[in-house]
PDB file of C-alpha atoms and ligand atoms in Angstrom:
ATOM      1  CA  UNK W  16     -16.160  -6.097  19.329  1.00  0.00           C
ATOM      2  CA  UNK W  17     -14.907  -6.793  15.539  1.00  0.00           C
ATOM      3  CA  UNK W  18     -13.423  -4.111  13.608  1.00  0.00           C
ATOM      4  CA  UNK W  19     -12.717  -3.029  10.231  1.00  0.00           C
ATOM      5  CA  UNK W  20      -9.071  -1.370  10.284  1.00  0.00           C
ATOM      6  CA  UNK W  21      -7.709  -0.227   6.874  1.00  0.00           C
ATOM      7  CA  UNK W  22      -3.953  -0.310   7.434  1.00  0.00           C
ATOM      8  CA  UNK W  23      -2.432   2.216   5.019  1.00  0.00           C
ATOM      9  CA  UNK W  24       0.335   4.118   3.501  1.00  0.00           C
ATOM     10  CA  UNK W  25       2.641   4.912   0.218  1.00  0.00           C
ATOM     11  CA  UNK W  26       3.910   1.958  -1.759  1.00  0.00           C
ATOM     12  CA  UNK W  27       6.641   0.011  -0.132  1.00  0.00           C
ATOM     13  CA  UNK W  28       6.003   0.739   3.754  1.00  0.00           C
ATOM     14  CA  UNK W  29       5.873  -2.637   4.504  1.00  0.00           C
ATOM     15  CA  UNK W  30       1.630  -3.366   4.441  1.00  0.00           C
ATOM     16  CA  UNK W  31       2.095  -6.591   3.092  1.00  0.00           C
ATOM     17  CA  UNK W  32       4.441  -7.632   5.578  1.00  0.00           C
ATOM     18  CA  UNK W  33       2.401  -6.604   8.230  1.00  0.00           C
ATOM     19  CA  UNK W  34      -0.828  -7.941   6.595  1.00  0.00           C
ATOM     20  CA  UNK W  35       1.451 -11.302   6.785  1.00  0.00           C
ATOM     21  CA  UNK W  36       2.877 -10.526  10.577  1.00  0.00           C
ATOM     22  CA  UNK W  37      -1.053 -10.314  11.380  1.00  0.00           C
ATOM     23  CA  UNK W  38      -2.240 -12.932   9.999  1.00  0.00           C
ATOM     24  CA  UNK W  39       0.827 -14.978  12.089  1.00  0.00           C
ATOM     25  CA  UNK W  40      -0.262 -13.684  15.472  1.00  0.00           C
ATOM     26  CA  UNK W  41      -3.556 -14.230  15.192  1.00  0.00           C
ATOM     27  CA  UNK W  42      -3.402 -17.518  14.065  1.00  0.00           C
ATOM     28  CA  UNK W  43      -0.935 -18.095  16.440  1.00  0.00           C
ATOM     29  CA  UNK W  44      -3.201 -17.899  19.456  1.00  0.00           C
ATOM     30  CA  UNK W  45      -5.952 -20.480  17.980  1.00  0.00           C
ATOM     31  CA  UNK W  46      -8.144 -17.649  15.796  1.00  0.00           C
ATOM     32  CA  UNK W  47      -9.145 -19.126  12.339  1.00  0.00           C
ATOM     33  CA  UNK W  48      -8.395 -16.779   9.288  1.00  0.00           C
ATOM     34  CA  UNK W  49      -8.648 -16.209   5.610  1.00  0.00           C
ATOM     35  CA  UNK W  50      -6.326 -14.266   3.544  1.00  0.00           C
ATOM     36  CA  UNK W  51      -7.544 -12.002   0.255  1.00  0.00           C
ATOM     37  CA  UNK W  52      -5.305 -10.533  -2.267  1.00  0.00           C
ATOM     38  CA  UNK W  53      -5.922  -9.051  -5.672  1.00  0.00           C
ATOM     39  CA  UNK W  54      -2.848  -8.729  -8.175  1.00  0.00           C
ATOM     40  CA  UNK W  55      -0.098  -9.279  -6.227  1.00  0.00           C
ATOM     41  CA  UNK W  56       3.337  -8.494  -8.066  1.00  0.00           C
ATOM     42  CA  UNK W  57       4.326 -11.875  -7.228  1.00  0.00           C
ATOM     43  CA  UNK W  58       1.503 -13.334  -9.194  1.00  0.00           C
ATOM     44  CA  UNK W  59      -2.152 -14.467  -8.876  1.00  0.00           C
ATOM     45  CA  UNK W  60      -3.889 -16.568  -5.563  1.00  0.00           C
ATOM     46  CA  UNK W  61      -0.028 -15.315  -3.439  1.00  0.00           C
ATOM     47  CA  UNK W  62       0.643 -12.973  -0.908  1.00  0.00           C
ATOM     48  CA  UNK W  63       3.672 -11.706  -0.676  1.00  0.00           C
ATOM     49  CA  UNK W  64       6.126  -9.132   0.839  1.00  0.00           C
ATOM     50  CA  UNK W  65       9.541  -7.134  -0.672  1.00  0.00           C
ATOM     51  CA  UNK W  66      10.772  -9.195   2.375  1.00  0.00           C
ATOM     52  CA  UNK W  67      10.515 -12.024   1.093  1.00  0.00           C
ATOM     53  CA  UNK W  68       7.741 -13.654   2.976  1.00  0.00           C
ATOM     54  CA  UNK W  69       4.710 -15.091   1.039  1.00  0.00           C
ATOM     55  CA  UNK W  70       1.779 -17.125   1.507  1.00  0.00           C
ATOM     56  CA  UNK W  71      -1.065 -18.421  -0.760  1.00  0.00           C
ATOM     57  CA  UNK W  72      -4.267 -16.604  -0.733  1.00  0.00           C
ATOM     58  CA  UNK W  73      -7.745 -16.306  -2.257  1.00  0.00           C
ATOM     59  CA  UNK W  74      -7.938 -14.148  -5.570  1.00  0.00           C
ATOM     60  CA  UNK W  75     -10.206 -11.788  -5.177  1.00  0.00           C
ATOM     61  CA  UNK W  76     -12.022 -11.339  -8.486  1.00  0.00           C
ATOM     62  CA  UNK W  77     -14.633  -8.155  -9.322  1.00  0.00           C
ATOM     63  CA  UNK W  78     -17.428 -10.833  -8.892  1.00  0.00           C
ATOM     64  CA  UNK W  79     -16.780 -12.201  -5.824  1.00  0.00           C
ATOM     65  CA  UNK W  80     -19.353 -11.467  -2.885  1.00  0.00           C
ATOM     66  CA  UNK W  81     -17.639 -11.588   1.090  1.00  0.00           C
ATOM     67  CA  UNK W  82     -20.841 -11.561   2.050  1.00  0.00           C
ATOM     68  CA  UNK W  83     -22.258 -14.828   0.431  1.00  0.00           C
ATOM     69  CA  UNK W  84     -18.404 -16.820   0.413  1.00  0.00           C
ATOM     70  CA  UNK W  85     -17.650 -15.948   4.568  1.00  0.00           C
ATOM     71  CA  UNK W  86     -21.960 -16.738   5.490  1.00  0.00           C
ATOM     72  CA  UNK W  87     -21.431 -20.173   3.087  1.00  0.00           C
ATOM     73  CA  UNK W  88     -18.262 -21.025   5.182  1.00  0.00           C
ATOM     74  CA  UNK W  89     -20.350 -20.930   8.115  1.00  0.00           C
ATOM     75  CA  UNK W  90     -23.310 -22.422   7.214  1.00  0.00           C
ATOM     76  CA  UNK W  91     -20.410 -25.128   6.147  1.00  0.00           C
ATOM     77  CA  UNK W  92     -19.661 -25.612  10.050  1.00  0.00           C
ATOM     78  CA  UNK W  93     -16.397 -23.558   9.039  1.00  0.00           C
ATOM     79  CA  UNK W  94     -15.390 -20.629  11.814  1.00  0.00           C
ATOM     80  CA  UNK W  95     -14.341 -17.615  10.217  1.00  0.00           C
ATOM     81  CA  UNK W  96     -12.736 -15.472  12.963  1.00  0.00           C
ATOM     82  CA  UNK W  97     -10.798 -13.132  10.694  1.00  0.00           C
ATOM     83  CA  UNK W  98      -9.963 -11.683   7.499  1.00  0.00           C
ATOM     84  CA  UNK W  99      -6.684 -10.178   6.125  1.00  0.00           C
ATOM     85  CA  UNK W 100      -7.133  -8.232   2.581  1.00  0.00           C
ATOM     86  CA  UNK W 101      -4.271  -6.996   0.968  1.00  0.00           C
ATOM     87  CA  UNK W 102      -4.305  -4.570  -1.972  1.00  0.00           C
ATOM     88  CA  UNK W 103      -7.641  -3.730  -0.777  1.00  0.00           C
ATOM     89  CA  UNK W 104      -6.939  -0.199  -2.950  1.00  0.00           C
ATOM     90  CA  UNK W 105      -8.346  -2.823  -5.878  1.00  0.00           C
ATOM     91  CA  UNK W 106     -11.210  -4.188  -3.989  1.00  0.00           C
ATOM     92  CA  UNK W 107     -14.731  -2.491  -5.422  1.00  0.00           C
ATOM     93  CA  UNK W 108     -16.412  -0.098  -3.262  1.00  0.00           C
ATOM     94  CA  UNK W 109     -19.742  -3.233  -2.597  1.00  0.00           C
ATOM     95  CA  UNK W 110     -16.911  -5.186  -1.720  1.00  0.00           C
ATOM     96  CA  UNK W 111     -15.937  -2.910   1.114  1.00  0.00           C
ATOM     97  CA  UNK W 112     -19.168  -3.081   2.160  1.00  0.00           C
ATOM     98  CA  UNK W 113     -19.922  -6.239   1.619  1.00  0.00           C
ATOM     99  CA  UNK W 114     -16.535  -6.267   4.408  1.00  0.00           C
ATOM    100  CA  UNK W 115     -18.027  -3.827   6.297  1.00  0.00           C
ATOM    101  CA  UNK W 116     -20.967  -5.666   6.869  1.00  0.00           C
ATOM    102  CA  UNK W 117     -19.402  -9.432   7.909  1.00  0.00           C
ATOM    103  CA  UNK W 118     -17.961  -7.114  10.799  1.00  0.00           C
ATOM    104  CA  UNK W 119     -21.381  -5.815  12.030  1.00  0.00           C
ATOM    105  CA  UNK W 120     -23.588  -9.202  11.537  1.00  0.00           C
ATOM    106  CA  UNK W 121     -21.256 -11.647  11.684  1.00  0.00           C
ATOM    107  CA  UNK W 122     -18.754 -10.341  14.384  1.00  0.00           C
ATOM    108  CA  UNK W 123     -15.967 -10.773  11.739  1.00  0.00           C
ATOM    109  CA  UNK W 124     -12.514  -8.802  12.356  1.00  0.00           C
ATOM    110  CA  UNK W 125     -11.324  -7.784   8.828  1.00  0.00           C
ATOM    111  CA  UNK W 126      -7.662  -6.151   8.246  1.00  0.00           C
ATOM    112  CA  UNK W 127      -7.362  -4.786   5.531  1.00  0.00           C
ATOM    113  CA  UNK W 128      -4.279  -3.158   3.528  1.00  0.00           C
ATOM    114  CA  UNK W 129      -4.103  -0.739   1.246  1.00  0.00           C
ATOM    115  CA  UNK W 130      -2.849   2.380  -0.817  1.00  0.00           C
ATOM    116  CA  UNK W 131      -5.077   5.269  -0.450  1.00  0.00           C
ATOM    117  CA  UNK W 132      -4.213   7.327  -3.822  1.00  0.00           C
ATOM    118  CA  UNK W 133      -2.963   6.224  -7.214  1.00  0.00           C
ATOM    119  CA  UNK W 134      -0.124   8.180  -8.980  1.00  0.00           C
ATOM    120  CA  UNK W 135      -2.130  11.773 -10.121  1.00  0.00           C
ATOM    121  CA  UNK W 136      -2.887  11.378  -6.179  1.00  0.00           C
ATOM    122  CA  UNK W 137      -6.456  10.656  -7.213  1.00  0.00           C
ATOM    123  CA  UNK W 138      -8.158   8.179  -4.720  1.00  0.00           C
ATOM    124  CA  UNK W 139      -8.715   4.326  -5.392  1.00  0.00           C
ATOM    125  CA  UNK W 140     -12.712   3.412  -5.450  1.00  0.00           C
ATOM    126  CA  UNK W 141     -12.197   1.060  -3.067  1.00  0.00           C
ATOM    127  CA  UNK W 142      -9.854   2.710  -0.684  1.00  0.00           C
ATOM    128  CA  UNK W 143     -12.281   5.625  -0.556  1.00  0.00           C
ATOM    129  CA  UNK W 144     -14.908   3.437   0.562  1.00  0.00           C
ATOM    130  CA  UNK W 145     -12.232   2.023   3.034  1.00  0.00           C
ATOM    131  CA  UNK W 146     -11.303   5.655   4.200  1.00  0.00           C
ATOM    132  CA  UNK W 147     -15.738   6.039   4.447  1.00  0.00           C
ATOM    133  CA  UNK W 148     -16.469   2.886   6.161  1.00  0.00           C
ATOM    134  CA  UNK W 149     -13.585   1.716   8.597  1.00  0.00           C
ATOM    135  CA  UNK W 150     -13.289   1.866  11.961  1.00  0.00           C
ATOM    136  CA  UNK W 151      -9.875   2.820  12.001  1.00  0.00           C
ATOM    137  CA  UNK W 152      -7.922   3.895   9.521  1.00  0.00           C
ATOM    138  CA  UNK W 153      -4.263   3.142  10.596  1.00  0.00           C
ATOM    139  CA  UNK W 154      -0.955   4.584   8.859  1.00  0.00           C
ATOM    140  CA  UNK W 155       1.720   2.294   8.952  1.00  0.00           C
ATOM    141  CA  UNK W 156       4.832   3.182  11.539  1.00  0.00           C
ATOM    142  CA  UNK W 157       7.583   2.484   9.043  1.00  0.00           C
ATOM    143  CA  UNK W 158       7.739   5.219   7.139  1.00  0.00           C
ATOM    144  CA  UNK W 159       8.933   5.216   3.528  1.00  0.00           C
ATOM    145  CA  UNK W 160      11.254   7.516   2.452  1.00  0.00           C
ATOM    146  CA  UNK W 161      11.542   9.780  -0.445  1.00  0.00           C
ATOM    147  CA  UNK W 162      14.833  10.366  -1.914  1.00  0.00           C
ATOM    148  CA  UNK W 163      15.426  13.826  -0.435  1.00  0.00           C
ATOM    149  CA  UNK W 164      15.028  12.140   3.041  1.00  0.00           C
ATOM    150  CA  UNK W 165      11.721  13.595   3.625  1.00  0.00           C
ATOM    151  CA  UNK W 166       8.740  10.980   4.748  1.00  0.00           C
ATOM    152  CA  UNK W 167       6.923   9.774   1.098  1.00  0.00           C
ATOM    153  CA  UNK W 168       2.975  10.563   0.878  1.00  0.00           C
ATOM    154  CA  UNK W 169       2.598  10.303  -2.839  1.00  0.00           C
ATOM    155  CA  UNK W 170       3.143   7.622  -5.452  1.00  0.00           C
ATOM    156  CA  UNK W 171       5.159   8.201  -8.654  1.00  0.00           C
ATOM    157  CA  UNK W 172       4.561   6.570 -11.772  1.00  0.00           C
ATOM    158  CA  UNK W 173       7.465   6.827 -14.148  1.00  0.00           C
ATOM    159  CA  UNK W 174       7.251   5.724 -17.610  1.00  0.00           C
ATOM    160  CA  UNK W 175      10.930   5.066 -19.456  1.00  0.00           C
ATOM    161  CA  UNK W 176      12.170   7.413 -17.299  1.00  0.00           C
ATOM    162  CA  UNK W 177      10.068  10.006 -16.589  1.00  0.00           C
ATOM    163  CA  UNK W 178       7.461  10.441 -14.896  1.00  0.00           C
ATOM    164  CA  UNK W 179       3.662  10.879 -15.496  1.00  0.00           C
ATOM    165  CA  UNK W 180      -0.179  11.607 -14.176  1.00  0.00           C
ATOM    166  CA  UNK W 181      -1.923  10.388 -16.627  1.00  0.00           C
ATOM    167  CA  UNK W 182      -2.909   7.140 -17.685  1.00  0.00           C
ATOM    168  CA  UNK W 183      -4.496   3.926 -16.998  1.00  0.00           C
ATOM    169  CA  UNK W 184      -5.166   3.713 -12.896  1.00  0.00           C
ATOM    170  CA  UNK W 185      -4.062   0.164 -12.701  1.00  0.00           C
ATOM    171  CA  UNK W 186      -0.876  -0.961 -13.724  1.00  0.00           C
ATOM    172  CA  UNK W 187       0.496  -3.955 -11.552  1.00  0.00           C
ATOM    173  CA  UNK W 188       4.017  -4.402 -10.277  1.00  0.00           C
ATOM    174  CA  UNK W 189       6.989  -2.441  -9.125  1.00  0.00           C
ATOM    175  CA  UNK W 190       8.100  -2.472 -13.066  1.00  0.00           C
ATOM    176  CA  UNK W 191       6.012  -3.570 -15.986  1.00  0.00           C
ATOM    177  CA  UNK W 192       6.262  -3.534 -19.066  1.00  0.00           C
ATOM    178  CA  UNK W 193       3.373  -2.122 -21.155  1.00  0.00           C
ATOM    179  CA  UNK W 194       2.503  -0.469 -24.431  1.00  0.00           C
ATOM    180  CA  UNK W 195       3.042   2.660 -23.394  1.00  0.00           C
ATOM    181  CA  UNK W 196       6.921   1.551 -21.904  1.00  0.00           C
ATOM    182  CA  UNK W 197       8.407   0.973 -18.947  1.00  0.00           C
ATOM    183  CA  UNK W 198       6.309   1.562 -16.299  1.00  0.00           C
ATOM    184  CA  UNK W 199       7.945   1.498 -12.562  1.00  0.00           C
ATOM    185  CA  UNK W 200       7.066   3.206  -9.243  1.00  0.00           C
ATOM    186  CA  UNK W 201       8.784   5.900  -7.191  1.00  0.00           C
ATOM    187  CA  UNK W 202       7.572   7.375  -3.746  1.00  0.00           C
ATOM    188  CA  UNK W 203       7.986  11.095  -3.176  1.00  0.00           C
ATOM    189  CA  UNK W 204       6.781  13.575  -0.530  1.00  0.00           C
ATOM    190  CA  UNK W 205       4.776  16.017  -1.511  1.00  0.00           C
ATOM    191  CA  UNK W 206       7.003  18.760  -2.349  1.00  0.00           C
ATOM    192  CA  UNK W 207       8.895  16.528  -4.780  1.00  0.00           C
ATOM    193  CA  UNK W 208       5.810  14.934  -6.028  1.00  0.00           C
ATOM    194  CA  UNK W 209       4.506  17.952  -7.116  1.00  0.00           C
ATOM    195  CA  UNK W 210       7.772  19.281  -8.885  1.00  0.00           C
ATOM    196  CA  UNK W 211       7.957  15.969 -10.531  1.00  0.00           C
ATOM    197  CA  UNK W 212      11.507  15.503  -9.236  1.00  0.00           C
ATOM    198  CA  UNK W 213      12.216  11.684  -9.024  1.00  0.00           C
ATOM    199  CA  UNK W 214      15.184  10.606  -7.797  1.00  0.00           C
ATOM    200  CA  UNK W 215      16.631  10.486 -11.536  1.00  0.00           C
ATOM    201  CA  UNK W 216      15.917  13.899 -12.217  1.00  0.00           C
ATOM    202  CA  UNK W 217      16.949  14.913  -9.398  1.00  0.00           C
ATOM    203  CA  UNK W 218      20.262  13.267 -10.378  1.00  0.00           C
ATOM    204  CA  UNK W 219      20.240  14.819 -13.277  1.00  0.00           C
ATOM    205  CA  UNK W 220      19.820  18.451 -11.744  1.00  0.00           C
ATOM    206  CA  UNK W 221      22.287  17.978  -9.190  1.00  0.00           C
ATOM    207  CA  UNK W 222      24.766  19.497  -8.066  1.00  0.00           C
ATOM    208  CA  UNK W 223      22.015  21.043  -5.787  1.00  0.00           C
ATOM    209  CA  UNK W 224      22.392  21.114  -1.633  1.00  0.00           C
ATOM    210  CA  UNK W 225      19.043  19.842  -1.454  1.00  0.00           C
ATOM    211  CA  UNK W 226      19.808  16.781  -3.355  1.00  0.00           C
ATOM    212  CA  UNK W 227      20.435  13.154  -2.415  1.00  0.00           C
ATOM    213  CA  UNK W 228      21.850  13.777   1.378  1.00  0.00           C
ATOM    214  CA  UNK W 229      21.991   9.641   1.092  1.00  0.00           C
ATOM    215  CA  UNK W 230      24.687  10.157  -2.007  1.00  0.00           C
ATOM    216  CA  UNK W 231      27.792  12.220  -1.080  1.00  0.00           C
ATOM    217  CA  UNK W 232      29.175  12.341  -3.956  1.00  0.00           C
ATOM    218  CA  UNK W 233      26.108  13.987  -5.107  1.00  0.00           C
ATOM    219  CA  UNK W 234      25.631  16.174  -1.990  1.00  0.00           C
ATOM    220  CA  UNK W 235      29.470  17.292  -0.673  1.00  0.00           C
ATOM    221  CA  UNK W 236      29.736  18.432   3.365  1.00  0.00           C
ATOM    222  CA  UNK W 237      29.144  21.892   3.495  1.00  0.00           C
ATOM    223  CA  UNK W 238      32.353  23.696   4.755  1.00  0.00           C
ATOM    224  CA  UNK W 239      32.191  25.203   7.710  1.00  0.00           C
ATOM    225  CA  UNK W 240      33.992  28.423   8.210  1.00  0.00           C
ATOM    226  CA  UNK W 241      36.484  28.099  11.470  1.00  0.00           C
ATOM    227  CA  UNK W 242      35.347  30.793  14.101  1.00  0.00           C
ATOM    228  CA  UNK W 243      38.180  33.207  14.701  1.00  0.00           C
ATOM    229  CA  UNK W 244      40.577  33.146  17.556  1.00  0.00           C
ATOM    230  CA  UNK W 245      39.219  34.997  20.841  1.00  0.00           C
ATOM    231  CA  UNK W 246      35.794  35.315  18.460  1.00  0.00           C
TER     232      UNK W 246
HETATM  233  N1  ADP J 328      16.490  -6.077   2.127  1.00  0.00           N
HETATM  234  C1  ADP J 328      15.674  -5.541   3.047  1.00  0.00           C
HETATM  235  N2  ADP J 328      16.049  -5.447   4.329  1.00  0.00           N
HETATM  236  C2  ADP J 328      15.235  -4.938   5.270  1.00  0.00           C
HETATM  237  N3  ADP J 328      14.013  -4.481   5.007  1.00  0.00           N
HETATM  238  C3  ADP J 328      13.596  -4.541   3.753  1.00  0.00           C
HETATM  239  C4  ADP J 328      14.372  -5.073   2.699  1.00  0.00           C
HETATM  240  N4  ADP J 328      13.664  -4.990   1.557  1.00  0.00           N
HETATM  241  C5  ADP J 328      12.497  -4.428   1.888  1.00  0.00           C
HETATM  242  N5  ADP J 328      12.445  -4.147   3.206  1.00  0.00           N
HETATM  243  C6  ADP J 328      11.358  -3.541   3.971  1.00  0.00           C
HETATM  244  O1  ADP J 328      10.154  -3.989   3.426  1.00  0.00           O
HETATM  245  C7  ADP J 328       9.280  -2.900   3.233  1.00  0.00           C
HETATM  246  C8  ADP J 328       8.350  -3.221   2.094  1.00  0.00           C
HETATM  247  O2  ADP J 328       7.552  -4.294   2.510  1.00  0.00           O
HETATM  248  P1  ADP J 328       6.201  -4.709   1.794  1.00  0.00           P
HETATM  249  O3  ADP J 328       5.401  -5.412   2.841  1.00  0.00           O
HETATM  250  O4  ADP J 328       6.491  -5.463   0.554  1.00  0.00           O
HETATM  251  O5  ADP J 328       5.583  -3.266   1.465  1.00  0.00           O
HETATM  252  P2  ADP J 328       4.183  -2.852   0.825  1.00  0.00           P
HETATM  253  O6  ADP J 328       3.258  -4.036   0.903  1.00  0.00           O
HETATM  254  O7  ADP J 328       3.717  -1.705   1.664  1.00  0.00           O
HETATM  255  O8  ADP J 328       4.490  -2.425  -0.572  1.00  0.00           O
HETATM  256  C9  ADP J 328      10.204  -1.713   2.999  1.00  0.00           C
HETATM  257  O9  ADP J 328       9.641  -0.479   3.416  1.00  0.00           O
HETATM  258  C10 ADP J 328      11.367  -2.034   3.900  1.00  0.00           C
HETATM  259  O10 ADP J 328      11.119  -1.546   5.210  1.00  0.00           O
HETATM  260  C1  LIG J 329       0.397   4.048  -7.394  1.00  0.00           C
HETATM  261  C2  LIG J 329      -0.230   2.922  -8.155  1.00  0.00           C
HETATM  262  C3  LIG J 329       0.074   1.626  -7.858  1.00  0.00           C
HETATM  263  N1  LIG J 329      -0.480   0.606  -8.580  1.00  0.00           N
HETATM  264  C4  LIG J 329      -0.128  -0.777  -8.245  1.00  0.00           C
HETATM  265  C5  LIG J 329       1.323  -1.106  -8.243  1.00  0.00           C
HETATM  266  C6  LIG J 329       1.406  -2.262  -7.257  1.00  0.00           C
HETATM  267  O1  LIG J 329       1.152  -3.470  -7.961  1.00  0.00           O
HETATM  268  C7  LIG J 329       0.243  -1.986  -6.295  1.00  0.00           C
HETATM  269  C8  LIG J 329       0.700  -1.470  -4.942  1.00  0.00           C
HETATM  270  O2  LIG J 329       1.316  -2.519  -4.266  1.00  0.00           O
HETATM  271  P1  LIG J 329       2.203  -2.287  -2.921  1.00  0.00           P
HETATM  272  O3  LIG J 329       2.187  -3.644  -2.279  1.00  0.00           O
HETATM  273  O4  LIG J 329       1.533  -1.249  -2.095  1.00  0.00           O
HETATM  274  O5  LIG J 329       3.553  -1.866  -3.370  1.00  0.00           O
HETATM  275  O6  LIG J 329      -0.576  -1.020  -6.929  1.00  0.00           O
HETATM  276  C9  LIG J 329      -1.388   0.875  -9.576  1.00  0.00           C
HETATM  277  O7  LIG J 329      -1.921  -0.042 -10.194  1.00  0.00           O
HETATM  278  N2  LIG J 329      -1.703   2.176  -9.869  1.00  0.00           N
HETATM  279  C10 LIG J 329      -1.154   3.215  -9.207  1.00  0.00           C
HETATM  280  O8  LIG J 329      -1.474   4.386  -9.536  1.00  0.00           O
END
């Protein structure tokens, strides 16, 4: 039976490599696939991972209709088998159902790959109609890390430096540049998140034993006393 699996997590846990790994295997053993992005970092109508792997893809644009483009591919005499959606967190919420409903009526497996939450932790439109509508929901394995070592739930946004929760929702790219400054991404756990403790102001607190475990010049070996003799 087709499904509809949003495959999520934090920035950086490797979805788009696994959106790409996906679409390898399947078409691998014979299945005939489309790929969807919207706003890559790498640019417009490309997939790509911080891996290095890419592939060209369909744009997907606020207008577009899965519905009517997979149904006119078919009535084409073109098999659609499959369809792998990255940055699905941009899709809108009819387009999720527009998804939703190629995998009901037209027996269509759809991947899909997304954030869940944007940097005030607020949900995405169209990953909440992911989160509604999917039949699984899957978190990615690889976990990304925050700096403190912890596993990274949350999203930072940091603008010149620091970082914020307000603001536009979109802003694409691991760094941008924008009126408003430098704008660049950071993922945290929760804990650190919610202090607003990036990495850099963590480094800027330091020296602190909670800090940077990764960095030891940051974060010396604690000295352990030598038990006594006969102790
Ligand atoms: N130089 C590298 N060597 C090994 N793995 C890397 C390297 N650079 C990035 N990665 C892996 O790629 C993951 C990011 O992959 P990507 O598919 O672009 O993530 P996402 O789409 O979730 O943002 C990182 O979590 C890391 O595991
Ligand atoms: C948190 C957050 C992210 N974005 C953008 C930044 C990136 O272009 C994508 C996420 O891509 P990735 O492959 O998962 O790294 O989303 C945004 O526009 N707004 C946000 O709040």
């Amino acid at each position: 039976m087709a499904e509809l699996v949003f495959f999520s997590g934090t920035m950086d846990c490797g979805k788009s490599t696994l959106a790409l790994q996906m679409d390898h295997n399947h078409a691998a053993r014979g299945r005939r696939g489309l790929i969807f992005t919207k706003h890559d970092r790498a640019g417009e109508s490309v997939l790509s991972s911080r891996l290095g792997l890419s592939t060209s893809a369909l744009e997907v644009e606020d207008d577009l209709d899965f519905w009517d483009a997979i149904v006119g591919q078919a009535t084409n005499g073109l098999r659609v088998d499959y369809l792998i959606c990255d940055e699905a967190q941009f899709y809108t919420p009819e387009q999720v159902e527009q998804l939703a409903r190629l995998v009901d009526e037209m027996g269509v497996d759809v991947y899909a790959f997304g954030i869940t939450a944007d940097f005030r932790t607020a949900l995405f439109p169209g990953s909440r109609r992911m989160i509604e509508l999917a039949d699984r929901v899957q978190v990615l394995q690889v976990e990304a890390l925050c700096w403190c070592g912890q596993r990274a739930t949350h999203n930072a946004r940091v603008i010149d430096g620091v970082m914020v929760v307000e603001g536009e929702q979109v802003v694409v790219g691991d760094t941008a540049s924008t009126d408003a400054g430098v704008v660049e991404y950071e993922v945290l756990c929760r804990r650190h998140y919610m202090r607003r403790m990036t990495s850099a102001a963590a480094r800027a607190a330091s020296p602190s034993a909670e800090v940077l475990p990764f960095d030891l010049d940051l974060c010396p070996l604690p000295v352990v006393p030598t038990p006594a003799r006969g102790a």
